Amino acid sequence: MNKRIGFLVSILIIFILALMGCGSSNDTNKNEEKVDEAANTSSDGTVLTVATVNNPDMKIMQELTKEYFEKDTGYKVEFVVLPENDLRKKVTEDVALGAGAFDIVTISTYDTPIWAQNGWIEPLSPQMNALSDEEKEAYDLEDIFPTMRDALTFEENLYALPFYGESTMLYYNTEIFEEAGVEMPLHPTWEEVGEIARTIKEETGTPGIVLRGLPGWGEMMAPLTTVINAFGGSYYDEEWNAQLDSQNTVNAINFYVDLLNDAGQPGATSTGFTEALTVMSTGKAAMWYDATVAAGFLNNPDDSDVVGKIGYAFAPTQVKEENTGGLYAWTLAIESASKNKEAAFEFIKWSTSKEYIELVGEEKGWVVAPSGTRISTYENPNYQEAAPFAEMVLESIQSVDYDNPAVDPVPYVGAQYVAIPEFQSLGTEVSQQIAAAIAGDKSVEDAMKEAQKLAEDAAVEGGYK
């Protein structure tokens, strides 16, 4: 991979600069202005700039940072909050060019080892090793799930710390199910989910399911890749031959597109995680297949209308009978170009600590405490009492086969992505083809023929074939 890094970075920068010519929302423009302002702030105190995504967990982090971290340390923290796709574009541009607009970046388990190899983010192991024995005991690195630590390690150095982790699961509205006279198995197949969704839509007029259709490798393709795995499909075979037009993969995409068209929410191609959460939490859909982290949001009485009405099922199976859920984490890393690395490490250490999880539990409610990262969270009786879904989430995370995600052997790892640098653009381009099929602009078969070409080109250009 080292021989390809210079080429990949050049291609990535060209791709990003082309994306910058696209129109952006007013919110995005305001946040870009905020980046410039934060970078130029002159103050006696240290100012940290954090790039993050606009989801409920990160909003809580912003509130508690102002109330606790800033007061305790004297540092000032500026947050640049962007929609997921915009965040990926903006942050990748900044690290690839070494601009240093951000001190701390929110990236994923997918990005971390790739960015570490590129030299875009700072290794954290030296600073972790330099902590006193008391500080090491308080942070307790061994408490973080080994699968998460491994995913964030490159050449025996830890490069990021997980803020929250997740697998995938199926949520359903028990009130709507009762009205429609249907029941949900604990371990459903996708065929059963499709039948239930169509029945509910026919009986009640309510969308039977909400699914992501917003293009983006981290938006639509995150849950959809697990559906592909469940149907026995994959991106590549063992020889790096693309498999996106194989029968099993096409079956998965046809199922997904048909389900959305028959029983899904309106405007599916504009629905990402945040939009789907809104639909489900307001009782406007009967089911939702997505990240396990959403369980806490759906049970938060401050933001959800369906508290006490949500049931849970494991990620649906089909051809693959084992756990088909994903494995993912939003993590915090320090840009190599940051001029405030010591302060940035203090913030990352605080916001991923046991202390922070306790703080969220006490201040905002244990049901929304950051999940999926620490063993101690699932052993905490306060969390167990507040989170009826905790045991299912824990089992889902621990049983994911990250190294062997598909039915047939594949040459890559990643339960909801392909862990190669090329996937950032490949996954997004494939999602655009599928979005066109969802919108009715082309057939699934035509979309997947084009996706097949994109995957073949990525394998050749990346030097894998």
XYZ file of C-alpha atoms in Angstrom, residues 123 125-126 129 152-159:
12
model
C -0.008 8.749 17.166
C 0.447 5.902 22.172
C 3.420 8.098 23.211
C 2.436 5.935 27.772
C -7.779 2.204 15.679
C -4.231 0.841 15.771
C -1.632 1.065 13.004
C 1.831 -0.486 13.320
C 1.316 -1.005 17.065
C 0.450 2.646 17.696
C -2.984 3.850 18.738
C -4.060 6.787 16.541
